[in-house]
CSV table of C-alpha atoms in Angstrom, one decimal:
chain,number,residue,atom,x,y,z
A,1153,GLY,CA,-31.7,66.0,-49.4
A,1154,GLY,CA,-35.2,66.2,-48.5
A,1155,THR,CA,-37.4,63.4,-46.8
A,1156,ALA,CA,-39.6,61.3,-48.9
A,1157,GLY,CA,-43.3,61.2,-48.1
A,1158,GLY,CA,-43.5,64.2,-46.1
A,1159,GLY,CA,-43.5,62.4,-42.7
A,1160,GLY,CA,-45.4,64.0,-39.9
A,1161,ARG,CA,-49.1,62.9,-40.5
A,1162,GLY,CA,-49.0,59.5,-39.2
A,1163,GLY,CA,-49.5,57.6,-42.5
A,1164,ALA,CA,-51.1,60.5,-44.5
A,1165,ASP,CA,-48.8,59.5,-47.5
A,1166,ALA,CA,-48.8,55.9,-46.9
A,1167,ALA,CA,-49.6,53.8,-49.9
A,1168,SER,CA,-52.5,51.2,-49.9
A,1169,GLU,CA,-52.2,47.7,-51.4
A,1170,ASP,CA,-53.1,49.2,-54.8
A,1171,GLY,CA,-50.4,51.8,-54.6
A,1172,GLN,CA,-52.8,54.6,-54.2
A,1173,PRO,CA,-52.1,57.1,-51.3
A,1174,SER,CA,-54.5,57.4,-48.3
A,1175,ASP,CA,-56.0,61.0,-48.1
A,1176,ASP,CA,-57.2,60.7,-44.5
A,1177,GLY,CA,-54.2,59.5,-42.5
A,1178,GLU,CA,-55.8,56.2,-41.6
A,1179,ILE,CA,-53.7,53.2,-41.1
A,1180,LEU,CA,-54.3,51.1,-43.9
A,1181,ASP,CA,-54.9,47.2,-43.7
A,1182,ASP,CA,-52.2,45.3,-45.6
A,1183,GLY,CA,-54.3,42.2,-45.7
A,1184,GLY,CA,-52.2,40.5,-43.1
A,1185,GLY,CA,-53.6,39.5,-39.8
A,1186,THR,CA,-55.0,36.6,-37.9
A,1187,SER,CA,-57.6,34.4,-39.1
A,1188,GLU,CA,-60.3,32.9,-36.8
A,1189,ALA,CA,-58.3,29.7,-36.4
A,1190,GLY,CA,-55.3,31.8,-35.3
A,1191,ASP,CA,-53.3,31.2,-38.5
A,1192,THR,CA,-51.4,34.2,-39.8
A,1193,THR,CA,-51.8,35.1,-43.4
A,1194,SER,CA,-49.8,37.2,-45.7
A,1195,SER,CA,-52.5,38.5,-48.3
A,1196,THR,CA,-56.3,38.6,-48.5
A,1197,ASP,CA,-56.3,37.5,-52.3
A,1198,ASP,CA,-58.1,34.2,-52.8
A,1199,THR,CA,-55.4,32.3,-54.7
A,1200,GLY,CA,-56.0,29.1,-53.1
A,1201,GLU,CA,-52.3,29.0,-52.0
A,1202,ASP,CA,-53.2,28.9,-48.2
A,1203,ALA,CA,-52.5,25.7,-46.5
A,1204,PRO,CA,-55.7,23.7,-46.3
A,1205,THR,CA,-57.3,23.2,-42.7
A,1206,GLU,CA,-56.6,19.9,-41.2
A,1207,PRO,CA,-59.9,18.0,-40.6
A,1208,THR,CA,-60.7,17.7,-36.8
A,1209,ASN,CA,-61.1,14.2,-35.1
A,1210,ALA,CA,-64.8,14.9,-35.1
A,1211,ASP,CA,-64.7,15.6,-38.9
A,1212,ARG,CA,-62.6,12.4,-39.5
A,1213,CYS,CA,-64.8,10.3,-37.4
A,1214,VAL,CA,-68.2,11.9,-39.2
A,1215,ALA,CA,-66.6,11.2,-42.5
A,1216,ASN,CA,-66.3,7.4,-41.7
A,1217,GLY,CA,-70.1,7.3,-40.6
A,1218,GLY,CA,-69.6,7.9,-36.9
A,1219,THR,CA,-70.5,10.1,-34.2
A,1220,TYR,CA,-67.6,11.9,-32.1
A,1221,THR,CA,-68.2,12.0,-28.5
A,1222,ASP,CA,-65.8,12.0,-25.5
A,1223,GLU,CA,-62.6,11.5,-27.5
A,1224,LYS,CA,-64.1,8.5,-29.1
A,1225,CYS,CA,-65.5,7.6,-32.5
A,1226,ALA,CA,-68.8,5.6,-32.3
A,1227,ILE,CA,-69.7,3.8,-35.5
A,1228,ASP,CA,-73.2,2.2,-35.3
A,1229,CYS,CA,-73.8,-0.6,-37.6
A,1230,SER,CA,-76.4,-2.3,-35.5
A,1231,ALA,CA,-79.3,-2.1,-38.0
A,1232,ALA,CA,-79.6,-5.2,-40.1
A,1233,GLY,CA,-77.1,-5.2,-43.1
A,1234,ALA,CA,-75.7,-1.8,-42.0
A,1235,CYS,CA,-72.2,-0.8,-43.1
A,1236,GLY,CA,-72.3,-3.0,-46.0
A,1237,SER,CA,-69.4,-1.6,-47.6
A,1238,GLY,CA,-66.9,-2.1,-44.6
A,1239,VAL,CA,-66.0,0.0,-41.7
A,1240,THR,CA,-62.8,1.9,-40.9
A,1241,CYS,CA,-61.7,3.6,-37.8
A,1242,PRO,CA,-59.9,6.6,-38.7
A,1243,SER,CA,-56.0,6.7,-38.0
A,1244,GLN,CA,-55.1,7.7,-34.4
A,1245,LEU,CA,-58.7,7.8,-33.2
A,1246,SER,CA,-60.2,5.4,-30.6
A,1247,CYS,CA,-63.5,3.8,-32.0
A,1248,GLN,CA,-66.3,1.9,-30.6
A,1249,ILE,CA,-68.1,-0.2,-33.5
A,1250,THR,CA,-71.4,-2.1,-33.0
A,1251,CYS,CA,-72.3,-4.5,-35.7
A,1252,GLY,CA,-75.8,-6.1,-36.1
A,1253,GLN,CA,-77.3,-9.0,-37.9
A,1254,ASP,CA,-75.4,-9.1,-41.2
A,1255,GLY,CA,-73.8,-5.8,-40.4
A,1256,CYS,CA,-70.1,-5.0,-41.1
A,1257,ALA,CA,-70.2,-7.8,-43.9
A,1258,LYS,CA,-67.3,-6.3,-45.6
A,1259,GLY,CA,-65.0,-6.2,-42.5
A,1260,VAL,CA,-63.7,-3.9,-39.7
A,1261,ASP,CA,-60.5,-2.0,-40.4
A,1262,CYS,CA,-58.9,-0.7,-37.2
A,1263,SER,CA,-55.3,-1.4,-38.3
A,1264,LEU,CA,-54.3,2.2,-38.0
A,1265,ALA,CA,-56.6,3.2,-35.0
A,1266,ALA,CA,-55.3,4.2,-31.6
A,1267,GLY,CA,-57.7,1.4,-30.2
A,1268,CYS,CA,-60.9,-0.3,-31.1
A,1269,ASP,CA,-63.8,-2.0,-29.2
A,1270,ILE,CA,-65.8,-3.9,-31.5
A,1271,ALA,CA,-69.2,-5.7,-30.7
A,1272,CYS,CA,-70.3,-8.4,-33.0
A,1273,ALA,CA,-73.2,-9.6,-31.0
A,1274,GLU,CA,-75.8,-10.8,-33.8
A,1275,SER,CA,-76.0,-13.5,-36.2
A,1276,ASN,CA,-73.4,-13.0,-39.1
A,1277,SER,CA,-72.2,-9.8,-37.7
A,1278,CYS,CA,-68.6,-9.0,-38.6
A,1279,ALA,CA,-68.6,-11.6,-41.4
A,1280,GLY,CA,-65.6,-9.8,-43.1
A,1281,SER,CA,-62.3,-9.8,-41.7
A,1282,ILE,CA,-61.5,-7.7,-38.6
A,1283,ASN,CA,-58.1,-6.1,-38.3
A,1284,CYS,CA,-56.7,-4.2,-35.3
A,1285,GLY,CA,-53.7,-2.1,-34.2
A,1286,GLY,CA,-52.9,0.6,-31.8
A,1287,SER,CA,-52.6,0.4,-28.0
A,1288,SER,CA,-55.8,-1.8,-27.5
A,1289,CYS,CA,-58.3,-3.9,-29.3
A,1290,THR,CA,-61.4,-5.6,-27.9
A,1291,VAL,CA,-63.5,-7.9,-30.2
A,1292,ALA,CA,-66.6,-9.5,-28.9
A,1293,CYS,CA,-67.9,-12.2,-31.2
A,1294,GLY,CA,-71.1,-13.4,-29.5
A,1295,GLY,CA,-73.3,-13.9,-32.4
A,1296,MET,CA,-73.9,-17.0,-34.4
A,1297,ASN,CA,-71.3,-17.3,-37.1
A,1298,ALA,CA,-69.9,-13.8,-35.9
A,1299,CYS,CA,-66.2,-12.9,-37.0
A,1300,SER,CA,-66.6,-15.9,-39.5
A,1301,SER,CA,-63.6,-14.5,-41.6
A,1302,GLY,CA,-61.1,-14.1,-39.0
A,1303,VAL,CA,-59.7,-11.6,-36.5
A,1304,ALA,CA,-56.0,-10.4,-36.8
A,1305,SER,CA,-54.7,-8.1,-34.1
A,1306,ARG,CA,-51.4,-6.4,-33.6
A,1307,ALA,CA,-52.6,-4.0,-30.8
A,1308,ALA,CA,-50.5,-3.9,-27.7
A,1309,LYS,CA,-53.2,-5.2,-25.4
A,1310,ASN,CA,-56.0,-7.5,-26.9
A,1311,GLN,CA,-59.2,-9.2,-25.7
A,1312,ILE,CA,-60.9,-11.4,-28.4
A,1313,THR,CA,-63.8,-13.4,-27.3
A,1314,CYS,CA,-65.6,-16.0,-29.5
A,1315,GLY,CA,-68.9,-17.0,-27.6
A,1316,GLY,CA,-71.4,-17.4,-30.4
A,1317,GLU,CA,-71.9,-20.8,-32.1
A,1318,GLY,CA,-69.6,-20.9,-35.1
A,1319,ALA,CA,-68.0,-17.6,-34.2
A,1320,CYS,CA,-64.4,-17.1,-35.2
A,1321,ALA,CA,-64.5,-20.0,-37.6
A,1322,SER,CA,-61.5,-18.9,-39.4
A,1323,ASN,CA,-58.2,-17.9,-37.9
A,1324,VAL,CA,-57.7,-15.8,-34.8
A,1325,ASP,CA,-54.4,-14.2,-35.0
A,1326,CYS,CA,-53.2,-12.1,-31.8
A,1327,SER,CA,-49.7,-10.7,-31.8
A,1328,GLY,CA,-49.6,-8.1,-29.1
A,1329,ASP,CA,-48.1,-7.7,-25.6
A,1330,SER,CA,-51.1,-9.4,-24.1
A,1331,CYS,CA,-53.7,-11.6,-25.9
């Protein structure tokens, strides 16, 4: 009985990933290690089997047309007719949404958000329905005919104001701990 590999040179007979021995005694990289994100990987091949990186809150905010600052997603629809296809606050984020004249015409969806602060201060702003969820929902319908398709909130804490002429012409449904 002998010893395989001749031991003694600190890896001189170690095999590389392709099965070829190393001649110089260097410790070979097996492809494992830690990525920049801190995730360990088991191979260096690019098979696409690694788990996809979860998007950050900032990425999710930007994907919905917002700017992420101070743990809040600000979505600016203040220009006339802005956000014509609707506004959605990403799930589990807090959003501050500003809708200008004819802005947010297809509505505002904060139903999966942590909380929303929605300003509808111009004429016909927030003409589409507004839906809220999460811990808090503040909707200020100050413009003429603002929030005309209604406001529905299931948030725990709600503050819905309808100050503009013809604002909140449709139903306002508030079913939280405080309305």
